[in-house]
PDB file of N, CA and C in Angstrom:
ATOM      1  N   MET A   1      42.028  28.820 -30.017  1.00 80.00           N
ATOM      2  CA  MET A   1      43.274  28.090 -30.188  1.00 80.00           C
ATOM      3  C   MET A   1      44.347  28.967 -30.848  1.00 80.00           C
ATOM      4  N   ARG A   2      43.927  29.920 -31.655  1.00 82.00           N
ATOM      5  CA  ARG A   2      44.932  30.762 -32.335  1.00 82.00           C
ATOM      6  C   ARG A   2      45.826  31.496 -31.330  1.00 82.00           C
ATOM      7  N   ALA A   3      45.287  31.811 -30.176  1.00 85.00           N
ATOM      8  CA  ALA A   3      46.079  32.497 -29.152  1.00 85.00           C
ATOM      9  C   ALA A   3      47.196  31.611 -28.611  1.00 85.00           C
ATOM     10  N   LEU A   4      47.110  30.311 -28.854  1.00 84.00           N
ATOM     11  CA  LEU A   4      48.109  29.364 -28.342  1.00 84.00           C
ATOM     12  C   LEU A   4      49.190  29.021 -29.362  1.00 84.00           C
ATOM     13  N   ILE A   5      49.119  29.577 -30.564  1.00 91.00           N
ATOM     14  CA  ILE A   5      50.123  29.287 -31.593  1.00 91.00           C
ATOM     15  C   ILE A   5      51.504  29.666 -31.077  1.00 91.00           C
ATOM     16  N   GLY A   6      52.453  28.751 -31.266  1.00 90.00           N
ATOM     17  CA  GLY A   6      53.827  28.952 -30.818  1.00 90.00           C
ATOM     18  C   GLY A   6      54.096  28.456 -29.415  1.00 90.00           C
ATOM     19  N   GLN A   7      53.054  28.033 -28.724  1.00 90.00           N
ATOM     20  CA  GLN A   7      53.217  27.562 -27.348  1.00 90.00           C
ATOM     21  C   GLN A   7      53.203  26.036 -27.287  1.00 90.00           C
ATOM     22  N   SER A   8      53.837  25.512 -26.251  1.00 92.00           N
ATOM     23  CA  SER A   8      53.794  24.068 -26.037  1.00 92.00           C
ATOM     24  C   SER A   8      52.401  23.689 -25.564  1.00 92.00           C
ATOM     25  N   MET A   9      52.065  22.434 -25.777  1.00 91.00           N
ATOM     26  CA  MET A   9      50.744  21.942 -25.401  1.00 91.00           C
ATOM     27  C   MET A   9      50.789  21.259 -24.036  1.00 91.00           C
ATOM     28  N   ASP A  10      51.683  21.736 -23.168  1.00 91.00           N
ATOM     29  CA  ASP A  10      51.812  21.137 -21.837  1.00 91.00           C
ATOM     30  C   ASP A  10      50.658  21.491 -20.910  1.00 91.00           C
ATOM     31  N   ASN A  11      49.728  22.315 -21.365  1.00 90.00           N
ATOM     32  CA  ASN A  11      48.521  22.608 -20.593  1.00 90.00           C
ATOM     33  C   ASN A  11      47.284  21.965 -21.209  1.00 90.00           C
ATOM     34  N   SER A  12      47.487  21.028 -22.104  1.00 90.00           N
ATOM     35  CA  SER A  12      46.378  20.342 -22.761  1.00 90.00           C
ATOM     36  C   SER A  12      45.471  19.682 -21.723  1.00 90.00           C
ATOM     37  N   PRO A  13      44.160  19.632 -21.990  1.00 90.00           N
ATOM     38  CA  PRO A  13      43.274  18.879 -21.091  1.00 90.00           C
ATOM     39  C   PRO A  13      43.523  17.374 -21.190  1.00 90.00           C
ATOM     40  N   SER A  14      44.243  16.947 -22.205  1.00 91.00           N
ATOM     41  CA  SER A  14      44.559  15.529 -22.409  1.00 91.00           C
ATOM     42  C   SER A  14      45.876  15.176 -21.719  1.00 91.00           C
ATOM     43  N   PRO A  15      45.879  14.227 -20.782  1.00 94.00           N
ATOM     44  CA  PRO A  15      47.140  13.814 -20.166  1.00 94.00           C
ATOM     45  C   PRO A  15      48.153  13.310 -21.195  1.00 94.00           C
ATOM     46  N   VAL A  16      47.689  12.588 -22.202  1.00 95.00           N
ATOM     47  CA  VAL A  16      48.595  12.121 -23.257  1.00 95.00           C
ATOM     48  C   VAL A  16      49.138  13.311 -24.033  1.00 95.00           C
ATOM     49  N   GLY A  17      48.277  14.268 -24.327  1.00 95.00           N
ATOM     50  CA  GLY A  17      48.717  15.468 -25.025  1.00 95.00           C
ATOM     51  C   GLY A  17      49.777  16.231 -24.247  1.00 95.00           C
ATOM     52  N   ARG A  18      49.614  16.301 -22.932  1.00 96.00           N
ATOM     53  CA  ARG A  18      50.627  16.969 -22.101  1.00 96.00           C
ATOM     54  C   ARG A  18      51.949  16.219 -22.176  1.00 96.00           C
ATOM     55  N   TRP A  19      51.887  14.869 -22.142  1.00 97.00           N
ATOM     56  CA  TRP A  19      53.112  14.072 -22.195  1.00 97.00           C
ATOM     57  C   TRP A  19      53.787  14.196 -23.561  1.00 97.00           C
ATOM     58  N   LEU A  20      53.003  14.191 -24.629  1.00 97.00           N
ATOM     59  CA  LEU A  20      53.570  14.351 -25.973  1.00 97.00           C
ATOM     60  C   LEU A  20      54.181  15.739 -26.136  1.00 97.00           C
ATOM     61  N   ASN A  21      53.534  16.743 -25.534  1.00 96.00           N
ATOM     62  CA  ASN A  21      54.043  18.109 -25.432  1.00 96.00           C
ATOM     63  C   ASN A  21      54.467  18.701 -26.773  1.00 96.00           C
ATOM     64  N   GLY A  22      53.557  18.669 -27.742  1.00 97.00           N
ATOM     65  CA  GLY A  22      53.830  19.296 -29.028  1.00 97.00           C
ATOM     66  C   GLY A  22      53.761  20.808 -28.922  1.00 97.00           C
ATOM     67  N   ILE A  23      54.153  21.457 -30.000  1.00 97.00           N
ATOM     68  CA  ILE A  23      54.056  22.910 -30.098  1.00 97.00           C
ATOM     69  C   ILE A  23      53.062  23.225 -31.207  1.00 97.00           C
ATOM     70  N   LEU A  24      52.031  23.969 -30.856  1.00 96.00           N
ATOM     71  CA  LEU A  24      51.015  24.345 -31.828  1.00 96.00           C
ATOM     72  C   LEU A  24      51.611  25.362 -32.794  1.00 96.00           C
ATOM     73  N   ARG A  25      51.588  25.041 -34.088  1.00 97.00           N
ATOM     74  CA  ARG A  25      52.189  25.918 -35.094  1.00 97.00           C
ATOM     75  C   ARG A  25      51.167  26.655 -35.957  1.00 97.00           C
ATOM     76  N   ALA A  26      49.991  26.068 -36.149  1.00 96.00           N
ATOM     77  CA  ALA A  26      48.997  26.735 -36.991  1.00 96.00           C
ATOM     78  C   ALA A  26      47.604  26.266 -36.635  1.00 96.00           C
ATOM     79  N   VAL A  27      46.658  27.182 -36.795  1.00 94.00           N
ATOM     80  CA  VAL A  27      45.236  26.900 -36.658  1.00 94.00           C
ATOM     81  C   VAL A  27      44.573  27.605 -37.830  1.00 94.00           C
ATOM     82  N   ASP A  28      43.951  26.840 -38.710  1.00 92.00           N
ATOM     83  CA  ASP A  28      43.255  27.457 -39.834  1.00 92.00           C
ATOM     84  C   ASP A  28      42.041  26.620 -40.208  1.00 92.00           C
ATOM     85  N   HIS A  29      41.378  26.999 -41.279  1.00 88.00           N
ATOM     86  CA  HIS A  29      40.131  26.322 -41.656  1.00 88.00           C
ATOM     87  C   HIS A  29      40.351  24.856 -42.033  1.00 88.00           C
ATOM     88  N   ASP A  30      41.585  24.470 -42.341  1.00 87.00           N
ATOM     89  CA  ASP A  30      41.874  23.071 -42.688  1.00 87.00           C
ATOM     90  C   ASP A  30      42.236  22.217 -41.487  1.00 87.00           C
ATOM     91  N   GLY A  31      42.525  22.821 -40.353  1.00 92.00           N
ATOM     92  CA  GLY A  31      42.878  22.039 -39.172  1.00 92.00           C
ATOM     93  C   GLY A  31      43.998  22.662 -38.367  1.00 92.00           C
ATOM     94  N   LEU A  32      44.598  21.847 -37.528  1.00 95.00           N
ATOM     95  CA  LEU A  32      45.697  22.271 -36.666  1.00 95.00           C
ATOM     96  C   LEU A  32      47.004  21.677 -37.175  1.00 95.00           C
ATOM     97  N   THR A  33      48.089  22.364 -36.908  1.00 96.00           N
ATOM     98  CA  THR A  33      49.422  21.847 -37.195  1.00 96.00           C
ATOM     99  C   THR A  33      50.208  21.880 -35.893  1.00 96.00           C
ATOM    100  N   VAL A  34      50.803  20.740 -35.542  1.00 97.00           N
ATOM    101  CA  VAL A  34      51.568  20.619 -34.304  1.00 97.00           C
ATOM    102  C   VAL A  34      52.912  19.985 -34.619  1.00 97.00           C
ATOM    103  N   GLU A  35      53.969  20.495 -34.002  1.00 98.00           N
ATOM    104  CA  GLU A  35      55.301  19.890 -34.106  1.00 98.00           C
ATOM    105  C   GLU A  35      55.600  19.132 -32.825  1.00 98.00           C
ATOM    106  N   TYR A  36      56.137  17.943 -32.996  1.00 98.00           N
ATOM    107  CA  TYR A  36      56.539  17.105 -31.861  1.00 98.00           C
ATOM    108  C   TYR A  36      58.025  16.808 -31.974  1.00 98.00           C
ATOM    109  N   SER A  37      58.749  16.945 -30.877  1.00 97.00           N
ATOM    110  CA  SER A  37      60.145  16.537 -30.823  1.00 97.00           C
ATOM    111  C   SER A  37      60.194  15.084 -30.379  1.00 97.00           C
ATOM    112  N   VAL A  38      60.969  14.267 -31.087  1.00 98.00           N
ATOM    113  CA  VAL A  38      61.095  12.855 -30.747  1.00 98.00           C
ATOM    114  C   VAL A  38      62.082  12.722 -29.583  1.00 98.00           C
ATOM    115  N   ARG A  39      61.582  12.187 -28.473  1.00 98.00           N
ATOM    116  CA  ARG A  39      62.376  12.035 -27.258  1.00 98.00           C
ATOM    117  C   ARG A  39      62.742  10.559 -27.048  1.00 98.00           C
ATOM    118  N   PRO A  40      63.817  10.283 -26.322  1.00 98.00           N
ATOM    119  CA  PRO A  40      64.250   8.889 -26.120  1.00 98.00           C
ATOM    120  C   PRO A  40      63.170   7.986 -25.532  1.00 98.00           C
ATOM    121  N   GLU A  41      62.353   8.508 -24.621  1.00 97.00           N
ATOM    122  CA  GLU A  41      61.329   7.669 -23.985  1.00 97.00           C
ATOM    123  C   GLU A  41      60.170   7.355 -24.922  1.00 97.00           C
ATOM    124  N   GLN A  42      60.175   7.923 -26.114  1.00 98.00           N
ATOM    125  CA  GLN A  42      59.139   7.649 -27.113  1.00 98.00           C
ATOM    126  C   GLN A  42      59.609   6.632 -28.158  1.00 98.00           C
ATOM    127  N   CYS A  43      60.814   6.144 -27.999  1.00 97.00           N
ATOM    128  CA  CYS A  43      61.435   5.323 -29.039  1.00 97.00           C
ATOM    129  C   CYS A  43      61.582   3.859 -28.647  1.00 97.00           C
ATOM    130  N   ASN A  44      61.786   3.056 -29.671  1.00 96.00           N
ATOM    131  CA  ASN A  44      62.100   1.643 -29.459  1.00 96.00           C
ATOM    132  C   ASN A  44      63.605   1.506 -29.214  1.00 96.00           C
ATOM    133  N   PRO A  45      64.129   0.295 -28.986  1.00 95.00           N
ATOM    134  CA  PRO A  45      65.560   0.139 -28.714  1.00 95.00           C
ATOM    135  C   PRO A  45      66.479   0.618 -29.842  1.00 95.00           C
ATOM    136  N   ALA A  46      65.959   0.727 -31.060  1.00 94.00           N
ATOM    137  CA  ALA A  46      66.757   1.219 -32.185  1.00 94.00           C
ATOM    138  C   ALA A  46      66.758   2.756 -32.251  1.00 94.00           C
ATOM    139  N   GLN A  47      66.162   3.395 -31.229  1.00 94.00           N
ATOM    140  CA  GLN A  47      66.065   4.860 -31.162  1.00 94.00           C
ATOM    141  C   GLN A  47      65.222   5.448 -32.298  1.00 94.00           C
ATOM    142  N   VAL A  48      64.239   4.668 -32.737  1.00 97.00           N
ATOM    143  CA  VAL A  48      63.266   5.108 -33.739  1.00 97.00           C
ATOM    144  C   VAL A  48      61.930   5.263 -33.024  1.00 97.00           C
ATOM    145  N   LEU A  49      61.188   6.306 -33.377  1.00 98.00           N
ATOM    146  CA  LEU A  49      59.899   6.567 -32.753  1.00 98.00           C
ATOM    147  C   LEU A  49      59.018   5.321 -32.795  1.00 98.00           C
ATOM    148  N   HIS A  50      58.500   4.932 -31.653  1.00 97.00           N
ATOM    149  CA  HIS A  50      57.619   3.765 -31.547  1.00 97.00           C
ATOM    150  C   HIS A  50      56.337   4.057 -32.315  1.00 97.00           C
ATOM    151  N   GLY A  51      55.868   3.085 -33.070  1.00 96.00           N
ATOM    152  CA  GLY A  51      54.665   3.265 -33.871  1.00 96.00           C
ATOM    153  C   GLY A  51      53.449   3.655 -33.056  1.00 96.00           C
ATOM    154  N   GLY A  52      53.340   3.117 -31.855  1.00 96.00           N
ATOM    155  CA  GLY A  52      52.205   3.460 -31.002  1.00 96.00           C
ATOM    156  C   GLY A  52      52.236   4.916 -30.566  1.00 96.00           C
ATOM    157  N   ILE A  53      53.427   5.471 -30.406  1.00 97.00           N
ATOM    158  CA  ILE A  53      53.544   6.886 -30.032  1.00 97.00           C
ATOM    159  C   ILE A  53      53.168   7.761 -31.224  1.00 97.00           C
ATOM    160  N   ALA A  54      53.603   7.372 -32.420  1.00 97.00           N
ATOM    161  CA  ALA A  54      53.212   8.118 -33.624  1.00 97.00           C
ATOM    162  C   ALA A  54      51.690   8.112 -33.774  1.00 97.00           C
ATOM    163  N   ALA A  55      51.073   6.963 -33.534  1.00 97.00           N
ATOM    164  CA  ALA A  55      49.611   6.860 -33.608  1.00 97.00           C
ATOM    165  C   ALA A  55      48.960   7.731 -32.531  1.00 97.00           C
ATOM    166  N   ALA A  56      49.554   7.770 -31.340  1.00 97.00           N
ATOM    167  CA  ALA A  56      49.015   8.608 -30.270  1.00 97.00           C
ATOM    168  C   ALA A  56      49.090  10.084 -30.646  1.00 97.00           C
ATOM    169  N   MET A  57      50.170  10.490 -31.309  1.00 96.00           N
ATOM    170  CA  MET A  57      50.281  11.876 -31.767  1.00 96.00           C
ATOM    171  C   MET A  57      49.136  12.208 -32.717  1.00 96.00           C
ATOM    172  N   MET A  58      48.885  11.316 -33.657  1.00 95.00           N
ATOM    173  CA  MET A  58      47.799  11.557 -34.617  1.00 95.00           C
ATOM    174  C   MET A  58      46.446  11.586 -33.920  1.00 95.00           C
ATOM    175  N   ASP A  59      46.212  10.631 -33.047  1.00 95.00           N
ATOM    176  CA  ASP A  59      44.921  10.543 -32.365  1.00 95.00           C
ATOM    177  C   ASP A  59      44.680  11.764 -31.494  1.00 95.00           C
ATOM    178  N   ASP A  60      45.706  12.203 -30.780  1.00 94.00           N
ATOM    179  CA  ASP A  60      45.551  13.364 -29.915  1.00 94.00           C
ATOM    180  C   ASP A  60      45.315  14.629 -30.739  1.00 94.00           C
ATOM    181  N   LEU A  61      45.995  14.752 -31.864  1.00 94.00           N
ATOM    182  CA  LEU A  61      45.803  15.908 -32.735  1.00 94.00           C
ATOM    183  C   LEU A  61      44.405  15.926 -33.335  1.00 94.00           C
ATOM    184  N   VAL A  62      43.903  14.774 -33.734  1.00 93.00           N
ATOM    185  CA  VAL A  62      42.536  14.709 -34.251  1.00 93.00           C
ATOM    186  C   VAL A  62      41.554  15.154 -33.162  1.00 93.00           C
ATOM    187  N   GLY A  63      41.765  14.684 -31.939  1.00 92.00           N
ATOM    188  CA  GLY A  63      40.890  15.091 -30.837  1.00 92.00           C
ATOM    189  C   GLY A  63      40.931  16.587 -30.594  1.00 92.00           C
ATOM    190  N   ALA A  64      42.123  17.179 -30.638  1.00 92.00           N
ATOM    191  CA  ALA A  64      42.247  18.624 -30.442  1.00 92.00           C
ATOM    192  C   ALA A  64      41.570  19.387 -31.574  1.00 92.00           C
ATOM    193  N   THR A  65      41.683  18.857 -32.780  1.00 92.00           N
ATOM    194  CA  THR A  65      41.053  19.500 -33.939  1.00 92.00           C
ATOM    195  C   THR A  65      39.535  19.458 -33.814  1.00 92.00           C
ATOM    196  N   VAL A  66      38.996  18.302 -33.464  1.00 91.00           N
ATOM    197  CA  VAL A  66      37.550  18.173 -33.291  1.00 91.00           C
ATOM    198  C   VAL A  66      37.073  19.124 -32.193  1.00 91.00           C
ATOM    199  N   TYR A  67      37.799  19.166 -31.092  1.00 89.00           N
ATOM    200  CA  TYR A  67      37.414  20.065 -30.003  1.00 89.00           C
ATOM    201  C   TYR A  67      37.445  21.523 -30.466  1.00 89.00           C
ATOM    202  N   ASN A  68      38.474  21.883 -31.230  1.00 88.00           N
ATOM    203  CA  ASN A  68      38.593  23.262 -31.712  1.00 88.00           C
ATOM    204  C   ASN A  68      37.374  23.682 -32.527  1.00 88.00           C
ATOM    205  N   TYR A  69      36.841  22.778 -33.323  1.00 89.00           N
ATOM    206  CA  TYR A  69      35.724  23.134 -34.202  1.00 89.00           C
ATOM    207  C   TYR A  69      34.349  22.915 -33.590  1.00 89.00           C
ATOM    208  N   THR A  70      34.253  22.046 -32.596  1.00 91.00           N
ATOM    209  CA  THR A  70      32.930  21.733 -32.039  1.00 91.00           C
ATOM    210  C   THR A  70      32.757  22.188 -30.596  1.00 91.00           C
ATOM    211  N   GLY A  71      33.882  22.371 -29.885  1.00 88.00           N
ATOM    212  CA  GLY A  71      33.796  22.704 -28.469  1.00 88.00           C
ATOM    213  C   GLY A  71      33.431  21.509 -27.612  1.00 88.00           C
ATOM    214  N   ARG A  72      33.486  20.315 -28.206  1.00 91.00           N
ATOM    215  CA  ARG A  72      33.127  19.086 -27.478  1.00 91.00           C
ATOM    216  C   ARG A  72      34.232  18.051 -27.636  1.00 91.00           C
ATOM    217  N   TYR A  73      34.343  17.201 -26.640  1.00 88.00           N
ATOM    218  CA  TYR A  73      35.285  16.080 -26.705  1.00 88.00           C
ATOM    219  C   TYR A  73      34.608  14.899 -27.388  1.00 88.00           C
ATOM    220  N   HIS A  74      35.369  14.165 -28.160  1.00 86.00           N
ATOM    221  CA  HIS A  74      34.866  12.977 -28.851  1.00 86.00           C
ATOM    222  C   HIS A  74      35.890  11.863 -28.721  1.00 86.00           C
ATOM    223  N   ALA A  75      35.435  10.637 -28.779  1.00 87.00           N
ATOM    224  CA  ALA A  75      36.326   9.481 -28.764  1.00 87.00           C
ATOM    225  C   ALA A  75      36.549   8.997 -30.192  1.00 87.00           C
ATOM    226  N   SER A  76      37.749   8.534 -30.467  1.00 88.00           N
ATOM    227  CA  SER A  76      38.039   7.960 -31.788  1.00 88.00           C
ATOM    228  C   SER A  76      37.289   6.652 -31.953  1.00 88.00           C
ATOM    229  N   VAL A  77      36.829   6.421 -33.157  1.00 90.00           N
ATOM    230  CA  VAL A  77      36.156   5.168 -33.474  1.00 90.00           C
ATOM    231  C   VAL A  77      37.118   4.236 -34.192  1.00 90.00           C
ATOM    232  N   ASN A  78      37.999   4.810 -35.010  1.00 92.00           N
ATOM    233  CA  ASN A  78      38.928   4.006 -35.788  1.00 92.00           C
ATOM    234  C   ASN A  78      40.155   4.856 -36.101  1.00 92.00           C
ATOM    235  N   LEU A  79      41.303   4.202 -36.187  1.00 92.00           N
ATOM    236  CA  LEU A  79      42.543   4.879 -36.550  1.00 92.00           C
ATOM    237  C   LEU A  79      43.374   3.908 -37.361  1.00 92.00           C
ATOM    238  N   SER A  80      43.698   4.287 -38.569  1.00 93.00           N
ATOM    239  CA  SER A  80      44.522   3.457 -39.446  1.00 93.00           C
ATOM    240  C   SER A  80      45.799   4.227 -39.747  1.00 93.00           C
ATOM    241  N   VAL A  81      46.932   3.589 -39.569  1.00 93.00           N
ATOM    242  CA  VAL A  81      48.217   4.268 -39.707  1.00 93.00           C
ATOM    243  C   VAL A  81      49.100   3.506 -40.687  1.00 93.00           C
ATOM    244  N   ASP A  82      49.680   4.216 -41.636  1.00 94.00           N
ATOM    245  CA  ASP A  82      50.707   3.675 -42.526  1.00 94.00           C
ATOM    246  C   ASP A  82      52.021   4.367 -42.163  1.00 94.00           C
ATOM    247  N   TYR A  83      53.027   3.584 -41.852  1.00 92.00           N
ATOM    248  CA  TYR A  83      54.323   4.129 -41.459  1.00 92.00           C
ATOM    249  C   TYR A  83      55.217   4.167 -42.697  1.00 92.00           C
ATOM    250  N   LEU A  84      55.655   5.362 -43.074  1.00 93.00           N
ATOM    251  CA  LEU A  84      56.408   5.524 -44.305  1.00 93.00           C
ATOM    252  C   LEU A  84      57.903   5.722 -44.078  1.00 93.00           C
ATOM    253  N   LEU A  85      58.258   6.492 -43.054  1.00 94.00           N
ATOM    254  CA  LEU A  85      59.662   6.785 -42.773  1.00 94.00           C
ATOM    255  C   LEU A  85      59.897   6.771 -41.267  1.00 94.00           C
ATOM    256  N   PRO A  86      61.105   6.412 -40.839  1.00 96.00           N
ATOM    257  CA  PRO A  86      61.387   6.447 -39.407  1.00 96.00           C
ATOM    258  C   PRO A  86      61.643   7.873 -38.934  1.00 96.00           C
ATOM    259  N   ALA A  87      61.369   8.095 -37.680  1.00 97.00           N
ATOM    260  CA  ALA A  87      61.727   9.351 -37.014  1.00 97.00           C
ATOM    261  C   ALA A  87      62.637   8.970 -35.855  1.00 97.00           C
ATOM    262  N   ARG A  88      63.740   9.652 -35.754  1.00 97.00           N
ATOM    263  CA  ARG A  88      64.747   9.302 -34.748  1.00 97.00           C
ATOM    264  C   ARG A  88      64.811  10.349 -33.638  1.00 97.00           C
ATOM    265  N   VAL A  89      65.424   9.947 -32.534  1.00 96.00           N
ATOM    266  CA  VAL A  89      65.585  10.847 -31.391  1.00 96.00           C
ATOM    267  C   VAL A  89      66.191  12.162 -31.860  1.00 96.00           C
ATOM    268  N   GLY A  90      65.579  13.262 -31.402  1.00 96.00           N
ATOM    269  CA  GLY A  90      66.055  14.590 -31.727  1.00 96.00           C
ATOM    270  C   GLY A  90      65.406  15.192 -32.960  1.00 96.00           C
ATOM    271  N   GLU A  91      64.764  14.384 -33.769  1.00 97.00           N
ATOM    272  CA  GLU A  91      64.086  14.908 -34.948  1.00 97.00           C
ATOM    273  C   GLU A  91      62.751  15.516 -34.564  1.00 97.00           C
ATOM    274  N   THR A  92      62.214  16.311 -35.459  1.00 97.00           N
ATOM    275  CA  THR A  92      60.905  16.937 -35.249  1.00 97.00           C
ATOM    276  C   THR A  92      59.926  16.388 -36.259  1.00 97.00           C
ATOM    277  N   ILE A  93      58.749  16.040 -35.773  1.00 95.00           N
ATOM    278  CA  ILE A  93      57.657  15.566 -36.627  1.00 95.00           C
ATOM    279  C   ILE A  93      56.610  16.662 -36.693  1.00 95.00           C
ATOM    280  N   THR A  94      56.139  16.945 -37.893  1.00 96.00           N
ATOM    281  CA  THR A  94      55.042  17.894 -38.050  1.00 96.00           C
ATOM    282  C   THR A  94      53.784  17.107 -38.387  1.00 96.00           C
ATOM    283  N   ALA A  95      52.756  17.286 -37.583  1.00 95.00           N
ATOM    284  CA  ALA A  95      51.476  16.587 -37.785  1.00 95.00           C
ATOM    285  C   ALA A  95      50.431  17.623 -38.141  1.00 95.00           C
ATOM    286  N   ARG A  96      49.573  17.247 -39.101  1.00 93.00           N
ATOM    287  CA  ARG A  96      48.523  18.151 -39.558  1.00 93.00           C
ATOM    288  C   ARG A  96      47.237  17.390 -39.660  1.00 93.00           C
TER     289      ARG A  96
END
């Protein structure tokens, strides 16, 4: 995965990951870091990132992290999300 740092994730084996199209920023012993640009089609009518899309970003990143360390795909069993601040169109979210 380190060879992919700085590249978009548009070649992800995950169709959702390709659609989210984050940019891999770091790979280290603590996990992966990905930046996502908030696009209009990811937002609610108030132009704020839809909570389900934020959850999808987290879930997809967890899957990529697990794959990076195990070489195997796994399904999520549970995902709990607390929304603290809004993200608006054009902003960048960093997920770790």
